[in-house]
Every structure is written in structure tokens, then in C-alpha cells.
Coordinates of C-alpha atoms and ligand atoms in Angstrom, one line a residue:
X1 CA -68.6 -48.9 12.5
X2 CA -72.0 -50.4 11.7
X3 CA -74.8 -47.9 11.9
X4 CA -78.5 -48.8 12.4
X5 CA -81.5 -46.7 11.5
X6 CA -84.2 -46.1 14.2
X7 CA -86.4 -48.8 12.4
X8 CA -83.5 -51.4 12.4
X9 CA -82.9 -50.7 16.1
X10 CA -86.6 -51.0 16.9
X11 CA -86.8 -54.4 15.0
X12 CA -83.7 -55.8 16.7
X13 CA -85.2 -54.9 20.1
X14 CA -88.5 -56.6 19.2
X15 CA -90.3 -53.3 19.6
X16 CA -92.1 -53.4 16.2
X17 CA -95.8 -54.0 16.6
X18 CA -99.1 -52.3 16.4
X19 CA -98.5 -50.2 19.5
X20 CA -95.0 -49.0 18.4
X21 CA -94.7 -45.5 17.0
X22 CA -91.5 -44.1 15.6
X23 CA -90.3 -41.5 18.2
X24 CA -90.8 -37.9 17.2
X25 CA -87.4 -36.2 17.1
X26 CA -87.6 -33.9 20.1
X27 CA -86.0 -30.5 19.9
X28 CA -84.1 -29.8 23.1
X29 CA -84.8 -26.1 22.6
X30 CA -87.3 -24.3 20.4
X31 CA -84.6 -21.8 19.6
X32 CA -80.9 -21.4 20.3
X33 CA -79.2 -18.0 20.2
X34 CA -75.4 -18.1 19.5
X35 CA -73.8 -15.2 21.4
X36 CA -74.5 -13.8 24.9
X37 CA -74.0 -10.1 24.2
X38 CA -76.6 -7.5 24.6
X39 CA -78.3 -8.3 21.2
X40 CA -78.4 -12.0 21.9
X41 CA -79.8 -11.7 25.4
X42 CA -82.3 -9.0 24.3
X43 CA -83.4 -11.4 21.5
X44 CA -83.9 -14.3 24.0
X45 CA -85.9 -11.9 26.3
X46 CA -88.2 -10.9 23.5
X47 CA -88.7 -14.4 22.2
X48 CA -89.8 -15.5 25.7
X49 CA -91.8 -12.4 26.6
X50 CA -93.5 -11.4 23.3
X51 CA -93.7 -14.7 21.4
X52 CA -94.4 -17.2 24.2
X53 CA -91.4 -19.4 23.4
X54 CA -90.3 -20.9 26.7
X55 CA -87.5 -23.3 25.6
X56 CA -84.7 -21.0 24.6
X57 CA -81.0 -21.2 25.1
X58 CA -78.4 -18.5 24.8
X59 CA -74.9 -20.1 24.2
X60 CA -72.0 -17.9 25.0
X61 CA -68.4 -19.0 24.4
X62 CA -67.0 -16.8 27.1
X63 CA -69.1 -14.8 29.7
X64 CA -72.2 -12.7 29.0
X65 CA -71.4 -9.2 28.0
X66 CA -67.6 -10.1 27.6
X67 CA -67.7 -9.2 23.8
X68 CA -68.4 -5.8 22.3
X69 CA -71.3 -5.2 24.7
X70 CA -68.8 -4.8 27.6
X71 CA -66.2 -3.1 25.5
X72 CA -67.9 -0.2 23.9
X73 CA -68.1 3.5 24.6
X74 CA -72.0 3.4 25.1
X75 CA -72.9 6.2 22.8
X76 CA -76.6 6.0 21.9
X77 CA -78.1 8.2 19.2
X78 CA -80.4 7.9 16.1
X79 CA -79.1 10.8 13.9
X80 CA -78.6 8.5 10.8
X81 CA -79.1 9.8 7.3
X82 CA -81.4 7.4 5.5
X83 CA -85.1 6.7 6.3
X84 CA -84.4 3.0 6.9
X85 CA -81.7 3.7 9.4
X86 CA -83.7 6.5 11.1
X87 CA -86.5 4.2 11.7
X88 CA -84.2 1.4 13.0
X89 CA -82.2 3.5 15.4
X90 CA -85.0 5.7 16.6
X91 CA -87.0 2.5 17.4
X92 CA -84.1 1.6 19.6
X93 CA -83.9 5.0 21.3
X94 CA -87.6 4.9 22.2
X95 CA -87.0 1.5 23.7
X96 CA -84.0 2.8 25.7
X97 CA -86.2 5.5 27.2
X98 CA -88.3 2.7 28.9
X99 CA -85.6 0.1 29.3
X100 CA -84.9 0.4 33.0
X101 CA -88.6 0.0 33.7
X102 CA -89.0 -2.9 31.2
X103 CA -86.2 -4.8 32.8
X104 CA -86.7 -3.5 36.3
X105 CA -82.9 -2.9 36.3
X106 CA -81.2 0.5 36.2
X107 CA -79.3 0.6 32.9
X108 CA -78.4 4.3 33.7
X109 CA -79.6 5.6 30.4
X110 CA -78.7 9.3 30.3
X111 CA -80.0 11.5 27.6
X112 CA -77.2 14.1 28.0
X113 CA -77.0 14.9 24.3
X114 CA -74.5 14.0 21.6
X115 CA -72.6 16.7 19.8
X116 CA -70.9 15.9 16.4
X117 CA -68.2 18.4 15.6
X118 CA -67.7 19.9 12.1
X119 CA -64.1 20.8 11.3
X120 CA -64.2 21.4 7.6
X121 CA -66.7 22.9 5.0
X122 CA -67.4 19.4 3.9
X123 CA -68.3 18.4 7.5
X124 CA -70.6 21.4 7.8
X125 CA -72.5 20.4 4.6
X126 CA -72.7 16.8 5.6
X127 CA -74.0 17.4 9.1
X128 CA -76.5 20.1 8.0
X129 CA -77.8 17.5 5.5
X130 CA -78.2 15.1 8.4
X131 CA -80.0 17.7 10.5
X132 CA -82.5 18.3 7.7
X133 CA -83.0 14.6 6.9
X134 CA -83.4 13.7 10.5
X135 CA -86.0 16.4 11.1
X136 CA -88.0 15.3 8.1
X137 CA -88.0 11.8 9.6
X138 CA -89.2 13.0 13.0
X139 CA -85.8 12.6 14.6
X140 CA -84.5 15.5 16.7
X141 CA -81.3 17.1 15.5
X142 CA -80.1 20.7 15.4
X143 CA -77.3 22.8 14.1
X144 CA -75.2 24.8 16.5
X145 CA -72.6 27.5 15.8
X146 CA -69.1 26.9 17.4
X147 CA -70.1 29.4 20.2
X148 CA -73.3 27.5 20.9
X149 CA -71.4 24.2 20.9
X150 CA -69.0 25.6 23.5
X151 CA -71.9 26.9 25.6
X152 CA -73.3 23.3 25.5
X153 CA -70.0 21.8 26.3
X154 CA -67.8 24.3 28.2
X155 CA -64.5 22.2 28.1
X156 CA -64.5 22.4 24.3
X157 CA -61.9 24.7 22.7
X158 CA -63.1 26.7 19.7
X159 CA -60.3 29.2 19.3
X160 CA -59.1 30.2 15.8
X161 CA -55.8 28.7 14.5
X162 CA -56.4 25.2 15.9
X163 CA -55.2 22.3 13.8
X164 CA -58.8 21.1 13.8
X165 CA -61.0 24.2 14.0
X166 CA -64.5 23.8 15.2
X167 CA -66.9 25.3 12.6
X168 CA -70.1 24.2 14.3
X169 CA -71.8 21.0 15.5
X170 CA -74.9 18.9 15.1
X171 CA -76.6 18.2 18.4
X172 CA -79.1 15.4 19.1
X173 CA -80.4 16.2 22.6
X174 CA -82.3 12.8 23.1
X175 CA -79.0 11.0 22.5
X176 CA -76.7 10.0 25.3
X177 CA -75.1 7.0 27.1
X178 CA -76.0 4.0 29.2
X179 CA -74.1 1.6 31.4
X180 CA -73.1 -1.3 29.1
X181 CA -72.6 -4.1 31.6
X182 CA -76.0 -3.3 33.2
X183 CA -77.6 -3.8 29.8
X184 CA -76.2 -7.4 29.6
X185 CA -77.1 -8.2 33.2
X186 CA -80.5 -6.6 33.0
X187 CA -81.5 -8.5 29.9
X188 CA -79.9 -11.7 31.3
X189 CA -81.8 -11.5 34.6
X190 CA -85.1 -10.7 32.8
X191 CA -84.7 -13.5 30.3
X192 CA -83.7 -16.0 33.0
X193 CA -86.8 -15.1 35.0
X194 CA -88.9 -16.0 31.9
X195 CA -87.2 -19.5 31.8
X196 CA -84.4 -18.8 29.2
X197 CA -81.3 -21.0 29.8
X198 CA -78.1 -18.9 29.6
X199 CA -75.1 -21.2 29.1
X200 CA -71.7 -19.6 29.4
X201 CA -68.3 -21.2 28.5
X202 CA -70.2 -22.9 25.7
X203 CA -68.8 -22.2 22.2
X204 CA -70.8 -23.3 19.1
X205 CA -68.5 -25.3 16.9
X206 CA -70.9 -26.6 14.2
X207 CA -74.4 -26.1 12.8
X208 CA -76.0 -29.4 11.8
X209 CA -78.5 -29.5 8.9
X210 CA -80.9 -32.3 8.0
X211 CA -81.3 -34.1 4.7
X212 CA -83.5 -31.2 3.4
X213 CA -80.9 -28.7 4.4
X214 CA -82.8 -27.2 7.4
X215 CA -81.1 -26.5 10.7
X216 CA -81.6 -29.4 13.2
X217 CA -78.9 -28.9 15.9
X218 CA -75.8 -27.1 17.0
X219 CA -72.5 -28.8 18.0
X220 CA -70.9 -27.1 21.0
X221 CA -67.9 -27.6 23.3
X222 CA -70.4 -29.0 25.7
X223 CA -72.2 -31.4 23.4
X224 CA -74.9 -31.4 20.7
X225 CA -78.1 -29.4 21.2
X226 CA -81.1 -30.1 19.0
X227 CA -83.2 -27.1 17.8
X228 CA -85.1 -26.1 14.7
X229 CA -84.1 -22.4 15.0
X230 CA -80.7 -20.9 15.4
X231 CA -80.1 -17.1 15.7
X232 CA -76.5 -16.1 15.2
X233 CA -75.6 -12.9 17.1
X234 CA -71.9 -13.3 17.4
X235 CA -70.5 -9.9 16.5
X236 CA -67.0 -10.0 15.1
X237 CA -67.2 -13.8 14.7
X238 CA -70.3 -13.9 12.5
X239 CA -68.6 -15.1 9.4
X240 CA -67.0 -18.0 11.2
X241 CA -70.3 -19.1 12.8
X242 CA -72.3 -18.7 9.6
X243 CA -69.6 -20.7 7.6
X244 CA -70.5 -23.6 9.9
X245 CA -73.9 -23.7 8.0
X246 CA -72.2 -23.1 4.6
X247 CA -73.2 -19.4 4.4
X248 CA -70.7 -16.9 3.2
X249 CA -71.3 -13.4 4.8
X250 CA -70.5 -10.0 3.3
X251 CA -68.5 -9.0 6.4
X252 CA -65.0 -7.9 7.4
X253 CA -63.8 -7.9 11.0
X254 CA -61.7 -5.1 12.4
X255 CA -60.3 -4.2 15.9
X256 CA -61.9 -1.0 17.4
X257 CA -60.4 0.4 20.6
X258 CA -61.2 2.6 23.5
X259 CA -59.6 3.7 26.7
X260 CA -60.6 5.4 30.0
X261 CA -58.8 7.9 32.2
X262 CA -58.4 7.9 36.0
X263 CA -61.7 9.0 37.6
X264 CA -62.3 12.6 38.3
X265 CA -65.2 14.8 39.5
X266 CA -68.0 15.5 37.0
X267 CA -66.5 17.9 34.4
X268 CA -67.9 16.8 31.1
X269 CA -71.7 17.3 30.5
X270 CA -72.4 15.5 27.2
X271 CA -70.9 13.3 24.5
X272 CA -68.7 14.8 21.8
X273 CA -67.8 13.0 18.6
X274 CA -65.6 13.9 15.7
X275 CA -65.5 11.6 12.8
X276 CA -62.9 13.7 11.0
X277 CA -60.3 13.4 13.7
X278 CA -61.3 9.9 14.8
X279 CA -62.2 10.7 18.4
X280 CA -65.2 10.6 20.8
X281 CA -65.4 11.4 24.5
X282 CA -67.8 11.3 27.4
X283 CA -67.6 10.9 31.2
X284 CA -68.9 7.8 32.9
X285 CA -70.9 7.9 36.1
X286 CA -67.8 6.5 37.8
X287 CA -65.9 9.6 36.7
X288 CA -63.6 8.2 34.1
X289 CA -63.3 10.0 30.8
X290 CA -64.4 7.4 28.2
X291 CA -62.5 7.9 24.9
X292 CA -62.7 6.0 21.7
X293 CA -60.6 5.8 18.5
X294 CA -61.2 4.7 14.9
X295 CA -60.9 1.2 13.6
X296 CA -57.5 -0.3 12.8
X297 CA -56.7 -0.1 9.1
X298 CA -56.5 -3.9 8.6
X299 CA -58.7 -6.8 9.3
X300 CA -58.0 -8.9 12.4
X301 CA -59.6 -10.9 15.2
X302 CA -57.3 -9.2 17.8
X303 CA -59.1 -7.7 20.8
X304 CA -56.7 -4.8 21.0
X305 CA -56.1 -1.9 18.6
X306 CA -52.9 -0.5 17.2
X307 CA -51.0 2.0 19.5
X308 CA -50.6 4.6 16.8
X309 CA -54.4 4.8 16.4
X310 CA -55.1 5.6 20.1
X311 CA -52.0 8.0 20.2
X312 CA -53.5 10.0 17.3
X313 CA -56.9 10.1 19.1
X314 CA -55.4 11.3 22.3
X315 CA -53.5 14.1 20.5
X316 CA -56.7 15.3 19.0
X317 CA -58.6 15.1 22.3
X318 CA -55.9 17.1 24.0
X319 CA -56.1 19.8 21.3
X320 CA -59.9 20.0 21.5
X321 CA -60.0 19.8 25.4
X322 CA -56.6 21.2 26.6
X323 CA -57.8 20.9 30.2
X324 CA -57.3 17.1 29.9
X325 CA -53.7 17.3 28.8
X326 CA -52.4 16.2 32.2
X327 CA -54.9 13.4 32.8
X328 CA -53.6 9.8 33.1
X329 CA -55.1 7.0 31.2
X330 CA -56.1 4.0 33.3
X331 CA -56.7 1.2 30.8
X332 CA -57.3 0.5 27.2
X333 CA -58.8 -2.5 25.3
X334 CA -60.3 -3.4 21.9
X335 CA -63.2 -5.3 20.5
X336 CA -63.8 -7.0 17.1
X337 CA -66.5 -5.3 15.1
X338 CA -67.9 -6.8 11.9
X339 CA -68.5 -4.4 9.1
X340 CA -70.7 -4.7 6.0
X341 CA -69.8 -2.9 2.7
X342 CA -72.5 -0.3 3.3
X343 CA -71.9 0.1 7.1
X344 CA -75.5 -0.9 7.9
X345 CA -76.4 -4.1 9.8
X346 CA -78.0 -7.3 8.7
X347 CA -81.1 -8.5 10.7
X348 CA -82.6 -11.2 8.6
X349 CA -83.4 -14.8 7.7
X350 CA -80.4 -16.6 6.3
X351 CA -80.7 -18.6 3.1
X352 CA -80.9 -21.8 5.2
X353 CA -84.2 -22.9 6.8
X354 CA -84.2 -22.2 10.5
X355 CA -81.1 -20.0 10.4
X356 CA -81.3 -16.3 11.2
X357 CA -78.5 -13.7 11.5
X358 CA -78.1 -10.4 13.3
X359 CA -74.7 -8.8 12.6
X360 CA -72.8 -6.1 10.8
X361 CA -73.4 -3.4 13.4
X362 CA -69.8 -2.4 12.9
X363 CA -68.7 0.4 15.3
X364 CA -72.3 1.3 16.2
X365 CA -74.5 -1.5 17.5
X366 CA -74.6 -0.8 21.2
X367 CA -77.2 1.9 20.6
X368 CA -79.4 -0.5 18.7
X369 CA -79.5 -3.3 21.4
X370 CA -83.1 -3.0 22.6
X371 CA -84.5 -2.4 19.2
X372 CA -82.4 -5.1 17.6
X373 CA -83.4 -7.7 20.1
X374 CA -87.1 -6.9 19.6
X375 CA -86.9 -7.0 15.8
X376 CA -84.7 -10.1 15.6
X377 CA -87.0 -12.0 18.0
X378 CA -89.9 -11.0 15.8
X379 CA -88.0 -12.3 12.7
X380 CA -87.1 -15.6 14.3
X381 CA -90.6 -16.2 15.8
X382 CA -92.6 -15.3 12.7
X383 CA -90.1 -16.5 10.2
X384 CA -90.4 -13.1 8.4
X385 CA -88.9 -9.7 9.1
X386 CA -90.7 -6.9 11.0
X387 CA -91.3 -3.9 8.6
X388 CA -88.5 -2.0 10.3
X389 CA -85.8 -4.6 9.7
X390 CA -87.2 -5.7 6.3
X391 CA -84.6 -3.6 4.3
X392 CA -81.6 -5.0 6.3
X393 CA -81.3 -8.2 4.3
X394 CA -78.2 -10.1 3.2
X395 CA -79.5 -10.1 -0.3
X396 CA -79.1 -6.3 -0.6
X397 CA -75.5 -6.8 -1.3
X398 CA -76.4 -8.9 -4.3
X399 CA -79.4 -6.8 -5.5
X400 CA -77.8 -3.4 -4.9
X401 CA -80.4 -1.9 -2.4
X402 CA -77.6 -0.6 -0.2
X403 CA -78.2 1.7 2.9
X404 CA -75.0 3.5 2.7
X405 CA -74.5 5.0 6.1
X406 CA -70.7 5.3 6.2
X407 CA -70.9 9.0 7.2
X408 CA -73.5 8.5 9.9
X409 CA -71.3 5.8 11.5
X410 CA -69.4 8.7 12.9
X411 CA -66.4 6.7 13.6
X412 CA -63.5 6.5 11.2
X413 CA -63.3 3.2 9.2
Ligands
LIG501 P1 -71.2 -8.9 21.5 O1 -71.5 -8.2 22.7 O2 -69.8 -8.9 20.9 O3 -71.7 -10.4 21.7 C1 -71.4 -11.4 20.8 C2 -71.0 -12.6 21.6 O4 -70.9 -13.7 20.8 C3 -69.7 -12.4 22.3 O5 -69.9 -12.4 23.7 C4 -68.9 -13.7 21.9 O6 -68.1 -14.2 22.9 C5 -70.0 -14.6 21.4 N1 -69.6 -15.6 20.4 C6 -68.8 -15.4 19.3 N2 -68.6 -16.6 18.7 C7 -69.3 -17.5 19.4 C8 -69.5 -18.9 19.3 N3 -68.9 -19.6 18.3 N4 -70.2 -19.6 20.2 C9 -70.8 -18.9 21.2 N5 -70.6 -17.6 21.4 C10 -69.9 -16.9 20.5 N6 -71.7 1.0 19.5 C11 -72.5 2.1 19.8 O7 -73.6 2.1 19.5 N7 -72.0 3.1 20.5 C12 -70.7 3.2 20.9 O8 -70.2 4.1 21.5 C13 -69.8 2.1 20.5 N8 -68.5 2.1 20.9 C14 -67.7 1.0 20.6 C15 -66.4 1.1 21.1 C16 -65.6 -0.1 20.9 C17 -64.2 0.0 21.4 C18 -66.2 -1.2 20.3 C19 -65.3 -2.5 20.2 C20 -67.5 -1.3 19.8 C21 -68.3 -0.1 20.0 N9 -69.6 -0.1 19.6 C22 -70.4 1.0 19.8 C23 -70.2 -1.3 18.8 C24 -71.0 -2.2 19.8 O9 -70.2 -2.5 20.9 C25 -71.4 -3.4 19.1 O10 -72.0 -3.2 17.9 C26 -72.4 -4.2 20.0 O11 -72.0 -4.2 21.3 C27 -72.6 -5.6 19.4 O12 -73.4 -6.3 20.4 P2 -73.6 -7.8 20.2 O13 -74.5 -8.3 21.3 O14 -74.1 -8.1 18.8 O15 -72.1 -8.4 20.3
LIG502 O1 -71.9 4.7 16.7 O2 -72.1 6.4 17.9 C1 -71.5 5.4 17.5 C2 -70.2 5.2 18.1 C3 -69.5 5.9 18.9 C4 -68.3 5.3 19.2 C5 -68.3 4.1 18.5 N1 -69.5 4.1 17.8

């Protein structure tokens, strides 16, 4: 097929003359966000509200909140070990504390406290180290004896001779839960009110770069959209989307699963987690016990986890909370989480002009949603990171400045 440049087309139409000007290539949007989960919607909200960008689109291949945002167990905490992570996650907890007011939407943030159980001498040492490090960083965390842990969470069994004895626990009282779908809807409604276009059933299939290598458009299942800035926030699928721009990411994708019981009257006052036995539990406002397991042992894009993983989790939950032995489970599901080698996220400029990436939250990104959206929007708008996310680069895996939070992830990998 013969192709004409803009100049050739203008000459053939007789448009060339003193009054004719080559048309400026118009961006359909100032910025496009790939992924309509909580992080993507929060980013769009902050771009519009804080940085005055009005032409923003969020492209979602399914429905908003249908990814990990709507599949997680909603645990929110900031008891991470390293300073970089403490700053990052506590920035988010502070934003959670005001989020219902910010969005004028009740996200049901409940600071009911997160208890992390220690079952071995190693656990005791690790969690006490976390308690001290957190307090030095101004993040609340305290050590409880087994008896104090039971007082805080009466259904917890602490008797001697258990397969997983409870030797104590770390408690973060400001930690808790929120309603996950309300977070997606709240951000979507607030972003929409600021003029953001949220386009569902629209998968990004390509990232187009100009002759100088900069981003100029995205290809989607609903056509091509021009834009000079693309923010990729496609948890679980990040590597696939970034490969469209020729960028190879240090990520692996794993299934992570959770399940809920039939609803019962309020019996469980807080959140309890145990990394050692791969289990965590809380009770939702609907009354369901919300229980999560560890990741599958192999990489996969499946949105369901292996049966033996949840069976193991339920055995452990029943030993720790024998009152729940006769409960029936209502439904289970999985999500795909993308995991970096140091188990910390990436919120950064990519090595392609106009391309930005927010990923690698692994098993723990829900808690970061409001902080992550704020920081990623800053990074995209100013083309440089905010001081809080400056350490969370892609280049740290080349340069060795790792933020090795495997223990604080609190979920077995
Ligand atoms: P998502 O909500 O997954 O959004 C990404 C979106 O991108 C998806 O909707 C997807 O459809 C879309 N997308 C992908 N590819 C494309 C494409 N090509 N074009 C357009 N759209 C695309 N974290 C916690 O902090 N606490 C917890 O208790 C917790 N529990 C968890 C339990 C489970 C079972 C799982 C699976 C995760 C859990 N997490 C938890 C992790 C947390 O859910 C995630 O880190 C977080 O929700 C990621 O949010 P997101 O907005 O980045 O991703
Ligand atoms: O990061 O707190 C967490 C978490 C709990 C369950 C899955 N992730």
C-alpha cells in the first residue's frame, strides 16, 4: 500500500500555501492509566485533583476493581522493617484515616488492630526486631505475651502442646481493614467527577513509540488512543504490558488465594496473621470470616490457587481457633500478584520517555492504595519521583539497593 506523509497529502490537496500550517499532533489524552484497580483509579484521581490534568483516561480490560483490588483480604498495616517501607506504608495508613472524607464515600476503614503471631523463637526475634524498628521510625507496634494476645483476641487458642504454639504476638493498633470494592468505586466516582474517563472492557494491546523512542499512543481492543504519558498499573500482568514497550521487568506472577465462610454474628474483633503457618483471618462487616492463604509454589496467570494450599491454611486456622471447626466455607477465589525479587514494589519512571510503572506489590498492595495513587500521580505529573517513592526504582535490581521486605510481607511466598 502506498503511504503519504502529511506534507505529501497536503500538497496533493492543494493545501500548501502561506496560510497552511502542519497540524500539531493532538494527544487525545494528557495521560492514560492502564489498569482500573484501586491503584490506577487513585492515580487518575490524584492526577486530576492535585496536578490539574483534566484529560485522563483509565483503561480497564475487565471491570473496575475486578482484579486484585476486589479479591484481597483488605488487611491494612504499616509495620514493615526498613525505613523506606515504613515511610511508604505509613504514608498510606495516614491517607486511609481520611479517605472516606476525601472521597465522600464510606470505605469502611476500621482500625481494629492487626496481630502477628509468633510460633517459634525465630518468629519472636524477628517480630521484636520489627517492633523496635517501627517505633524508631514513629510507627506504632507493640509486643504482647501469648496471654495478652488472647485478651486482645479471645477466640485465639494459646494452650501448651499445640502444633503451632503461640509464643507471643506483635500488635499494630492503627492497622485494620477496609471494604475493597468501596475503595474502587469511591475513587472511580471521585475521579469521574473531576472529568476522568474510565473505560471498561478496553484491554491495552500495544504501546506505540515515536521515532525518538518516546511513548505516543496505546493500541487497545477499542482502537488507538494518542497520549504522551502512560502509567502501567496492571498488577499480575505488568510484565506483559511493559513488554509492549520493550521493557523487561524483574517480576514473577503467582496465584494467591482467599476464601470466606458463611456469615455469622460478630465474633472476631481484630485481624490475626501468621506468616509461619500461612494463614490470616478477620471478620467482614457482612459477618463472613475472611481467610487467606500463601501463594502457590509456582508461577502462573491462573486466578485460582491450588487446593492443598487452602486446605493447609484451614487446618491451621482450625487449630488456632477451634470454635470455627464446624463453620462452612462459602466461596474461594484467587488473584495474580506480581512479585519482585526483594518483595518491595516499584513506583517509578520506566526507561522509556513517557512511560511509568507501578507494580510489584505482591501479596500486600491493597494497604498501599491511597498512598500509591498519590505518589504515582506525582511521579507521572512531574516526571520525577516523590521523595517517598524515590527508592522504589526498577534500577535497584541492577544496582543492588534492595529493600528486602520478605519477612514483613507476612504472607508465605
Ligand atoms: P488490580 O486491582 O489487580 O488492578 C489491575 C487491573 O489491571 C486489573 O483490573 C486488570 O484487569 C487490569 N489490566 C491488566 N492488564 C491490562 C491490560 N492489558 N489492559 C487494561 N487493563 C489491564 N494486599 C494487602 O495490602 N492486604 C491484603 O490483605 C491482601 N490480601 C490479598 C489477598 C489475595 C487473595 C490477593 C490476590 C491479593 C491480596 N493483596 C493484599 C494484594 C492486593 O490485592 C494487591 O496488591 C492490590 O490490590 C493491587 O492493586 P492494583 O490496583 O495494582 O491491581
Ligand atoms: O500484606 O498484610 C498483608 C497481607 C495480608 C494478606 C495478604 N497480604
